[in-house]
PDB file of C-alpha atoms in Angstrom:
ATOM      1  CA  MET A   1     204.650   6.689 262.992  1.00 66.00           C
ATOM      2  CA  LYS A   2     207.269   4.157 261.830  1.00 70.00           C
ATOM      3  CA  SER A   3     207.941   2.792 265.323  1.00 75.00           C
ATOM      4  CA  TYR A   4     204.223   2.075 265.873  1.00 79.00           C
ATOM      5  CA  ILE A   5     203.478   0.427 262.515  1.00 82.00           C
ATOM      6  CA  PRO A   6     204.745  -3.109 263.398  1.00 85.00           C
ATOM      7  CA  SER A   7     202.669  -3.361 266.595  1.00 87.00           C
ATOM      8  CA  VAL A   8     199.536  -1.936 264.963  1.00 90.00           C
ATOM      9  CA  ALA A   9     200.012  -4.160 261.910  1.00 90.00           C
ATOM     10  CA  ARG A  10     200.425  -7.350 263.961  1.00 91.00           C
ATOM     11  CA  PHE A  11     197.272  -6.553 265.917  1.00 93.00           C
ATOM     12  CA  LEU A  12     195.267  -5.818 262.775  1.00 92.00           C
ATOM     13  CA  VAL A  13     196.388  -9.028 261.053  1.00 91.00           C
ATOM     14  CA  VAL A  14     194.943 -11.139 263.883  1.00 93.00           C
ATOM     15  CA  VAL A  15     192.006  -8.893 264.849  1.00 93.00           C
ATOM     16  CA  SER A  16     189.597 -10.933 262.687  1.00 91.00           C
ATOM     17  CA  PHE A  17     190.561 -14.049 264.667  1.00 94.00           C
ATOM     18  CA  ILE A  18     189.950 -12.230 267.952  1.00 95.00           C
ATOM     19  CA  GLU A  19     186.582 -10.970 266.719  1.00 93.00           C
ATOM     20  CA  ASP A  20     185.669 -14.430 265.456  1.00 93.00           C
ATOM     21  CA  SER A  21     186.464 -15.910 268.872  1.00 95.00           C
ATOM     22  CA  SER A  22     184.241 -13.353 270.611  1.00 94.00           C
ATOM     23  CA  ARG A  23     181.486 -14.076 268.081  1.00 92.00           C
ATOM     24  CA  ILE A  24     181.626 -17.823 268.796  1.00 93.00           C
ATOM     25  CA  LEU A  25     181.533 -17.245 272.560  1.00 94.00           C
ATOM     26  CA  SER A  26     178.627 -14.775 272.369  1.00 92.00           C
ATOM     27  CA  GLN A  27     176.651 -16.885 269.859  1.00 91.00           C
ATOM     28  CA  TRP A  28     177.571 -20.328 271.116  1.00 94.00           C
ATOM     29  CA  THR A  29     174.025 -21.743 270.934  1.00 94.00           C
ATOM     30  CA  GLU A  30     173.420 -20.425 267.410  1.00 92.00           C
ATOM     31  CA  GLN A  31     176.787 -21.731 266.205  1.00 92.00           C
ATOM     32  CA  LEU A  32     176.118 -25.142 267.719  1.00 93.00           C
ATOM     33  CA  HIS A  33     172.633 -25.220 266.193  1.00 93.00           C
ATOM     34  CA  TYR A  34     174.061 -24.493 262.727  1.00 91.00           C
ATOM     35  CA  LEU A  35     176.712 -27.195 263.036  1.00 92.00           C
ATOM     36  CA  GLN A  36     174.160 -29.723 264.236  1.00 91.00           C
ATOM     37  CA  TYR A  37     171.252 -29.102 261.864  1.00 90.00           C
ATOM     38  CA  GLN A  38     172.980 -27.668 258.790  1.00 89.00           C
ATOM     39  CA  ARG A  39     176.232 -29.636 258.860  1.00 89.00           C
ATOM     40  CA  GLY A  40     175.053 -32.808 260.583  1.00 91.00           C
ATOM     41  CA  ILE A  41     177.648 -32.618 263.364  1.00 91.00           C
ATOM     42  CA  SER A  42     176.802 -34.130 266.747  1.00 93.00           C
ATOM     43  CA  PRO A  43     176.530 -31.740 269.745  1.00 92.00           C
ATOM     44  CA  GLN A  44     179.589 -33.285 271.438  1.00 94.00           C
ATOM     45  CA  ILE A  45     181.799 -32.813 268.388  1.00 94.00           C
ATOM     46  CA  GLY A  46     180.270 -29.365 267.831  1.00 93.00           C
ATOM     47  CA  HIS A  47     181.192 -28.230 271.351  1.00 95.00           C
ATOM     48  CA  ALA A  48     184.736 -29.558 270.922  1.00 95.00           C
ATOM     49  CA  PHE A  49     185.073 -27.924 267.476  1.00 95.00           C
ATOM     50  CA  LEU A  50     183.983 -24.492 268.722  1.00 95.00           C
ATOM     51  CA  LEU A  51     186.081 -24.638 271.901  1.00 96.00           C
ATOM     52  CA  LEU A  52     189.189 -25.771 270.036  1.00 95.00           C
ATOM     53  CA  ASN A  53     188.808 -22.990 267.467  1.00 95.00           C
ATOM     54  CA  VAL A  54     188.433 -20.341 270.172  1.00 96.00           C
ATOM     55  CA  LEU A  55     191.499 -21.573 272.062  1.00 96.00           C
ATOM     56  CA  ILE A  56     193.643 -21.789 268.922  1.00 96.00           C
ATOM     57  CA  MET A  57     192.605 -18.367 267.623  1.00 96.00           C
ATOM     58  CA  LEU A  58     193.050 -16.529 270.929  1.00 96.00           C
ATOM     59  CA  SER A  59     196.356 -18.188 271.858  1.00 96.00           C
ATOM     60  CA  GLY A  60     197.701 -17.852 268.314  1.00 95.00           C
ATOM     61  CA  SER A  61     196.713 -14.170 268.189  1.00 95.00           C
ATOM     62  CA  PHE A  62     198.375 -13.459 271.533  1.00 95.00           C
ATOM     63  CA  LEU A  63     201.610 -15.165 270.482  1.00 94.00           C
ATOM     64  CA  ALA A  64     201.607 -13.346 267.134  1.00 92.00           C
ATOM     65  CA  ILE A  65     201.068  -9.913 268.701  1.00 92.00           C
ATOM     66  CA  THR A  66     203.843 -10.506 271.242  1.00 91.00           C
ATOM     67  CA  LYS A  67     206.145 -12.106 268.593  1.00 88.00           C
ATOM     68  CA  LYS A  68     206.616 -15.317 270.579  1.00 90.00           C
ATOM     69  CA  HIS A  69     206.783 -18.802 269.056  1.00 90.00           C
ATOM     70  CA  MET A  70     205.797 -17.361 265.688  1.00 89.00           C
ATOM     71  CA  LYS A  71     205.842 -20.653 263.788  1.00 90.00           C
ATOM     72  CA  ILE A  72     203.437 -22.229 266.279  1.00 93.00           C
ATOM     73  CA  ALA A  73     201.225 -19.122 266.321  1.00 93.00           C
ATOM     74  CA  ILE A  74     200.944 -18.817 262.526  1.00 92.00           C
ATOM     75  CA  GLY A  75     200.529 -22.593 262.135  1.00 93.00           C
ATOM     76  CA  GLY A  76     197.640 -22.541 264.611  1.00 94.00           C
ATOM     77  CA  LEU A  77     195.924 -19.642 262.849  1.00 94.00           C
ATOM     78  CA  PHE A  78     196.358 -21.382 259.485  1.00 92.00           C
ATOM     79  CA  LEU A  79     194.740 -24.455 261.015  1.00 93.00           C
ATOM     80  CA  ALA A  80     191.836 -22.349 262.329  1.00 92.00           C
ATOM     81  CA  VAL A  81     191.144 -20.957 258.845  1.00 90.00           C
ATOM     82  CA  ILE A  82     191.160 -24.395 257.240  1.00 90.00           C
ATOM     83  CA  SER A  83     189.069 -26.015 259.988  1.00 90.00           C
ATOM     84  CA  GLN A  84     186.376 -23.345 259.685  1.00 88.00           C
ATOM     85  CA  VAL A  85     186.183 -23.750 255.921  1.00 87.00           C
ATOM     86  CA  ILE A  86     185.671 -27.492 256.430  1.00 88.00           C
ATOM     87  CA  GLY A  87     183.473 -27.241 259.528  1.00 88.00           C
ATOM     88  CA  TYR A  88     181.087 -24.619 258.164  1.00 86.00           C
ATOM     89  CA  GLY A  89     181.121 -25.989 254.600  1.00 82.00           C
ATOM     90  CA  LEU A  90     182.226 -22.756 252.935  1.00 77.00           C
ATOM     91  CA  PHE A  91     184.039 -24.322 249.983  1.00 72.00           C
ATOM     92  CA  LEU A  92     181.800 -22.668 247.390  1.00 71.00           C
ATOM     93  CA  GLU A  93     181.631 -19.199 248.987  1.00 77.00           C
ATOM     94  CA  PHE A  94     183.838 -17.373 246.475  1.00 77.00           C
ATOM     95  CA  GLN A  95     184.195 -14.054 248.330  1.00 75.00           C
ATOM     96  CA  PHE A  96     184.835 -15.879 251.612  1.00 78.00           C
ATOM     97  CA  PHE A  97     187.539 -17.862 249.823  1.00 81.00           C
ATOM     98  CA  LEU A  98     189.197 -14.692 248.500  1.00 80.00           C
ATOM     99  CA  ARG A  99     189.134 -13.033 251.924  1.00 80.00           C
ATOM    100  CA  ASN A 100     190.806 -16.021 253.535  1.00 82.00           C
ATOM    101  CA  ILE A 101     193.435 -16.150 250.800  1.00 86.00           C
ATOM    102  CA  SER A 102     194.288 -12.514 251.543  1.00 85.00           C
ATOM    103  CA  ILE A 103     194.339 -13.169 255.307  1.00 86.00           C
ATOM    104  CA  LEU A 104     196.706 -16.089 254.740  1.00 88.00           C
ATOM    105  CA  GLY A 105     198.912 -13.628 252.860  1.00 87.00           C
ATOM    106  CA  GLY A 106     198.923 -11.407 255.940  1.00 87.00           C
ATOM    107  CA  LEU A 107     199.877 -14.387 258.109  1.00 90.00           C
ATOM    108  CA  LEU A 108     202.794 -15.167 255.791  1.00 88.00           C
ATOM    109  CA  MET A 109     203.979 -11.563 256.119  1.00 86.00           C
ATOM    110  CA  LEU A 110     203.637 -11.906 259.885  1.00 88.00           C
ATOM    111  CA  LEU A 111     205.760 -15.053 259.837  1.00 87.00           C
ATOM    112  CA  ALA A 112     208.371 -13.369 257.642  1.00 85.00           C
ATOM    113  CA  GLU A 113     208.607 -10.507 260.129  1.00 82.00           C
ATOM    114  CA  GLY A 114     209.006 -12.913 263.063  1.00 77.00           C
ATOM    115  CA  LEU A 115     211.724 -15.117 261.561  1.00 75.00           C
ATOM    116  CA  ASN A 116     215.373 -14.401 262.180  1.00 62.00           C
ATOM    117  CA  LYS A 117     217.846 -14.160 259.345  1.00 59.00           C
ATOM    118  CA  PRO A 118     220.007 -17.305 258.962  1.00 53.00           C
ATOM    119  CA  LYS A 119     223.348 -16.873 260.706  1.00 54.00           C
ATOM    120  CA  SER A 120     226.606 -16.691 258.783  1.00 50.00           C
ATOM    121  CA  CYS A 121     230.258 -16.634 259.632  1.00 48.00           C
ATOM    122  CA  PHE A 122     230.706 -13.771 257.187  1.00 49.00           C
ATOM    123  CA  PRO A 123     228.857 -10.495 257.854  1.00 50.00           C
ATOM    124  CA  GLY A 124     226.328  -9.658 255.180  1.00 52.00           C
ATOM    125  CA  LEU A 125     226.380 -13.135 253.651  1.00 50.00           C
ATOM    126  CA  LEU A 126     224.172 -16.152 254.241  1.00 49.00           C
ATOM    127  CA  ALA A 127     225.715 -19.345 255.490  1.00 49.00           C
ATOM    128  CA  PRO A 128     226.549 -21.882 252.743  1.00 48.00           C
ATOM    129  CA  TYR A 129     223.598 -24.033 251.649  1.00 45.00           C
ATOM    130  CA  HIS A 130     221.239 -21.890 253.746  1.00 53.00           C
ATOM    131  CA  VAL A 131     218.452 -20.059 251.943  1.00 61.00           C
ATOM    132  CA  ASP A 132     216.654 -17.265 253.748  1.00 68.00           C
ATOM    133  CA  PRO A 133     213.014 -18.487 253.906  1.00 76.00           C
ATOM    134  CA  ARG A 134     211.798 -14.946 254.473  1.00 76.00           C
ATOM    135  CA  ARG A 135     212.282 -14.076 250.788  1.00 79.00           C
ATOM    136  CA  TYR A 136     209.734 -16.708 249.730  1.00 83.00           C
ATOM    137  CA  LEU A 137     207.339 -15.836 252.541  1.00 84.00           C
ATOM    138  CA  GLN A 138     207.453 -12.170 251.550  1.00 83.00           C
ATOM    139  CA  LEU A 139     206.851 -13.022 247.892  1.00 85.00           C
ATOM    140  CA  SER A 140     203.942 -15.374 248.645  1.00 86.00           C
ATOM    141  CA  GLY A 141     202.507 -12.999 251.256  1.00 86.00           C
ATOM    142  CA  ARG A 142     202.428  -9.935 249.048  1.00 85.00           C
ATOM    143  CA  VAL A 143     200.893 -11.873 246.127  1.00 86.00           C
ATOM    144  CA  LEU A 144     198.118 -13.358 248.293  1.00 88.00           C
ATOM    145  CA  LEU A 145     197.409 -10.033 249.982  1.00 84.00           C
ATOM    146  CA  ILE A 146     196.207  -8.368 246.793  1.00 82.00           C
ATOM    147  CA  VAL A 147     193.790 -11.136 245.722  1.00 81.00           C
ATOM    148  CA  LEU A 148     190.723  -9.692 247.475  1.00 73.00           C
ATOM    149  CA  PHE A 149     191.656  -6.139 246.540  1.00 72.00           C
ATOM    150  CA  LEU A 150     191.663  -7.028 242.824  1.00 72.00           C
ATOM    151  CA  TYR A 151     188.213  -8.582 243.216  1.00 71.00           C
ATOM    152  CA  MET A 152     186.835  -5.504 244.977  1.00 69.00           C
ATOM    153  CA  VAL A 153     188.207  -2.898 242.556  1.00 65.00           C
ATOM    154  CA  PHE A 154     186.926  -4.705 239.473  1.00 65.00           C
ATOM    155  CA  PRO A 155     184.277  -2.240 238.194  1.00 58.00           C
ATOM    156  CA  GLN A 156     180.687  -3.486 238.280  1.00 61.00           C
ATOM    157  CA  ASP A 157     179.391  -0.299 236.651  1.00 66.00           C
ATOM    158  CA  ALA A 158     181.436   1.253 233.865  1.00 66.00           C
ATOM    159  CA  THR A 159     181.351   4.801 235.235  1.00 68.00           C
ATOM    160  CA  PRO A 160     184.421   7.049 234.868  1.00 71.00           C
ATOM    161  CA  LEU A 161     184.979   7.018 238.659  1.00 60.00           C
ATOM    162  CA  ASN A 162     184.758   3.225 238.939  1.00 65.00           C
ATOM    163  CA  LEU A 163     187.056   2.734 235.965  1.00 72.00           C
ATOM    164  CA  THR A 164     189.579   5.177 237.419  1.00 72.00           C
ATOM    165  CA  LEU A 165     189.551   3.442 240.817  1.00 69.00           C
ATOM    166  CA  ALA A 166     189.902   0.063 239.116  1.00 75.00           C
ATOM    167  CA  ALA A 167     192.876   1.283 237.082  1.00 78.00           C
ATOM    168  CA  VAL A 168     194.617   2.665 240.185  1.00 75.00           C
ATOM    169  CA  GLY A 169     193.916  -0.546 242.094  1.00 77.00           C
ATOM    170  CA  ILE A 170     195.176  -2.833 239.342  1.00 82.00           C
ATOM    171  CA  ILE A 171     198.355  -0.793 238.832  1.00 84.00           C
ATOM    172  CA  SER A 172     199.056  -0.750 242.583  1.00 83.00           C
ATOM    173  CA  SER A 173     198.457  -4.497 242.797  1.00 84.00           C
ATOM    174  CA  LEU A 174     200.815  -5.236 239.907  1.00 86.00           C
ATOM    175  CA  MET A 175     203.488  -3.052 241.502  1.00 87.00           C
ATOM    176  CA  ILE A 176     203.183  -5.073 244.708  1.00 86.00           C
ATOM    177  CA  VAL A 177     203.354  -8.407 242.861  1.00 84.00           C
ATOM    178  CA  VAL A 178     206.545  -7.510 240.960  1.00 86.00           C
ATOM    179  CA  GLY A 179     207.953  -5.704 243.978  1.00 84.00           C
ATOM    180  CA  PHE A 180     208.320  -2.211 242.524  1.00 86.00           C
ATOM    181  CA  LYS A 181     207.809   0.789 244.839  1.00 86.00           C
ATOM    182  CA  VAL A 182     206.088  -1.655 247.174  1.00 86.00           C
ATOM    183  CA  LYS A 183     205.902   0.524 250.276  1.00 86.00           C
ATOM    184  CA  PHE A 184     204.180   3.345 248.415  1.00 88.00           C
ATOM    185  CA  SER A 185     201.739   0.946 246.742  1.00 87.00           C
ATOM    186  CA  ALA A 186     200.989  -0.862 250.023  1.00 87.00           C
ATOM    187  CA  VAL A 187     200.260   2.422 251.804  1.00 88.00           C
ATOM    188  CA  LEU A 188     197.974   3.519 248.959  1.00 85.00           C
ATOM    189  CA  MET A 189     196.172   0.164 248.985  1.00 84.00           C
ATOM    190  CA  ALA A 190     195.837   0.123 252.794  1.00 87.00           C
ATOM    191  CA  PHE A 191     194.363   3.631 252.712  1.00 87.00           C
ATOM    192  CA  SER A 192     191.917   2.692 249.929  1.00 82.00           C
ATOM    193  CA  LEU A 193     190.812  -0.470 251.742  1.00 83.00           C
ATOM    194  CA  THR A 194     190.298   1.451 254.981  1.00 88.00           C
ATOM    195  CA  ILE A 195     188.042   3.999 253.272  1.00 86.00           C
ATOM    196  CA  PHE A 196     186.170   1.210 251.489  1.00 81.00           C
ATOM    197  CA  ASN A 197     185.754  -0.671 254.765  1.00 86.00           C
ATOM    198  CA  ILE A 198     184.339   2.308 256.647  1.00 89.00           C
ATOM    199  CA  VAL A 199     181.918   3.217 253.862  1.00 85.00           C
ATOM    200  CA  LYS A 200     180.747  -0.270 252.812  1.00 84.00           C
ATOM    201  CA  ASN A 201     181.011  -2.330 256.024  1.00 87.00           C
ATOM    202  CA  ASN A 202     179.666   0.203 258.539  1.00 91.00           C
ATOM    203  CA  TRP A 203     178.038  -2.421 260.766  1.00 91.00           C
ATOM    204  CA  TRP A 204     177.790   0.005 263.711  1.00 91.00           C
ATOM    205  CA  THR A 205     175.061   1.947 261.878  1.00 91.00           C
ATOM    206  CA  ILE A 206     172.822  -1.138 261.593  1.00 91.00           C
ATOM    207  CA  HIS A 207     170.325  -2.055 264.301  1.00 87.00           C
ATOM    208  CA  HIS A 208     171.676  -4.838 266.538  1.00 84.00           C
ATOM    209  CA  ASN A 209     168.721  -7.112 265.655  1.00 83.00           C
ATOM    210  CA  HIS A 210     169.144  -6.720 261.901  1.00 87.00           C
ATOM    211  CA  PRO A 211     170.635  -9.871 260.253  1.00 83.00           C
ATOM    212  CA  ALA A 212     172.899  -7.779 257.992  1.00 88.00           C
ATOM    213  CA  ARG A 213     174.789  -6.393 261.005  1.00 89.00           C
ATOM    214  CA  ASP A 214     176.594  -9.673 261.662  1.00 87.00           C
ATOM    215  CA  TYR A 215     177.678 -10.077 258.041  1.00 85.00           C
ATOM    216  CA  LEU A 216     178.958  -6.503 257.801  1.00 89.00           C
ATOM    217  CA  ARG A 217     180.799  -6.846 261.099  1.00 90.00           C
ATOM    218  CA  TYR A 218     182.459 -10.048 259.898  1.00 86.00           C
ATOM    219  CA  ASP A 219     183.502  -8.405 256.617  1.00 85.00           C
ATOM    220  CA  PHE A 220     184.761  -5.303 258.428  1.00 90.00           C
ATOM    221  CA  PHE A 221     187.203  -7.188 260.647  1.00 91.00           C
ATOM    222  CA  GLN A 222     188.402  -9.432 257.844  1.00 86.00           C
ATOM    223  CA  VAL A 223     189.280  -6.400 255.722  1.00 86.00           C
ATOM    224  CA  LEU A 224     191.067  -4.929 258.757  1.00 90.00           C
ATOM    225  CA  SER A 225     193.253  -8.033 258.854  1.00 88.00           C
ATOM    226  CA  ILE A 226     194.184  -7.493 255.205  1.00 86.00           C
ATOM    227  CA  VAL A 227     195.045  -3.854 255.972  1.00 88.00           C
ATOM    228  CA  GLY A 228     197.292  -5.145 258.753  1.00 89.00           C
ATOM    229  CA  GLY A 229     199.068  -7.399 256.268  1.00 87.00           C
ATOM    230  CA  LEU A 230     199.669  -4.428 253.971  1.00 87.00           C
ATOM    231  CA  LEU A 231     201.109  -2.417 256.860  1.00 89.00           C
ATOM    232  CA  LEU A 232     203.434  -5.337 257.635  1.00 87.00           C
ATOM    233  CA  LEU A 233     204.502  -5.209 254.001  1.00 86.00           C
ATOM    234  CA  VAL A 234     205.345  -1.533 254.491  1.00 85.00           C
ATOM    235  CA  ASN A 235     207.422  -2.409 257.560  1.00 82.00           C
ATOM    236  CA  VAL A 236     209.134  -5.604 256.376  1.00 80.00           C
ATOM    237  CA  GLY A 237     209.523  -4.674 252.734  1.00 77.00           C
ATOM    238  CA  PRO A 238     209.122  -6.836 249.614  1.00 77.00           C
ATOM    239  CA  GLY A 239     212.227  -8.986 250.180  1.00 75.00           C
ATOM    240  CA  THR A 240     214.995  -9.844 247.732  1.00 76.00           C
ATOM    241  CA  LEU A 241     212.644 -11.536 245.231  1.00 75.00           C
ATOM    242  CA  SER A 242     211.447  -8.175 243.946  1.00 77.00           C
ATOM    243  CA  LEU A 243     212.556  -5.268 241.791  1.00 78.00           C
ATOM    244  CA  ASP A 244     213.043  -3.125 244.885  1.00 71.00           C
ATOM    245  CA  GLY A 245     215.161  -5.861 246.492  1.00 68.00           C
ATOM    246  CA  LYS A 246     217.349  -6.179 243.409  1.00 61.00           C
ATOM    247  CA  GLU A 247     217.906  -2.424 243.338  1.00 51.00           C
ATOM    248  CA  LYS A 248     219.134  -2.494 246.942  1.00 54.00           C
ATOM    249  CA  LYS A 249     221.357  -5.488 246.204  1.00 49.00           C
ATOM    250  CA  PHE A 250     223.169  -3.626 243.434  1.00 42.00           C
TER     251      PHE A 250
END
């Protein structure tokens, strides 16, 4: 499956942006009503805000999936995340904040995958005074990716099963942060998140008129984006700023 992982991972990282765009288009009146009466935004600015977000998210997702103009694509998606936090007034939504932090981690991994290694006159060495930015993107990306996972595995009930799952999750997260056996840990975490997502965010089982369906659907696709970031981590690796990277160097 190794040859398919990069394409699947890139799609999953941006799938929440694609779903969010479709949600805005299908619920345009409701979105505009919320911006106008809950956020005090005029209809003209509200229309422009929604349209701009849809265009940025769809174009950025397309460029990211096709690996074209990656800096522009990731910059646009970053901008979409920030603008929605400001536009919808979600500063105090803690779980929303954690999800977006993890998605930003996936975007950093996506950018690291899309960047080329700095050229050098000597094979295997970087050009003088040139630092490979991918190493810092990979470090930042893998740290941000595990933020939401740590929040989710923290046991709410002290049952043996919950404590065991929390211990496995925390150990896997620490391994990813320090960069030790990262690919194994990322696969384990991606698998755990996928199972969690199917069991907890099963929006397709909820009646289409039920208000919880929209929330579960939103959560489902956001977690999918985090899974995509973990798969990118499996493909790209932890980078040189990690224990695994140091082992390869020596």
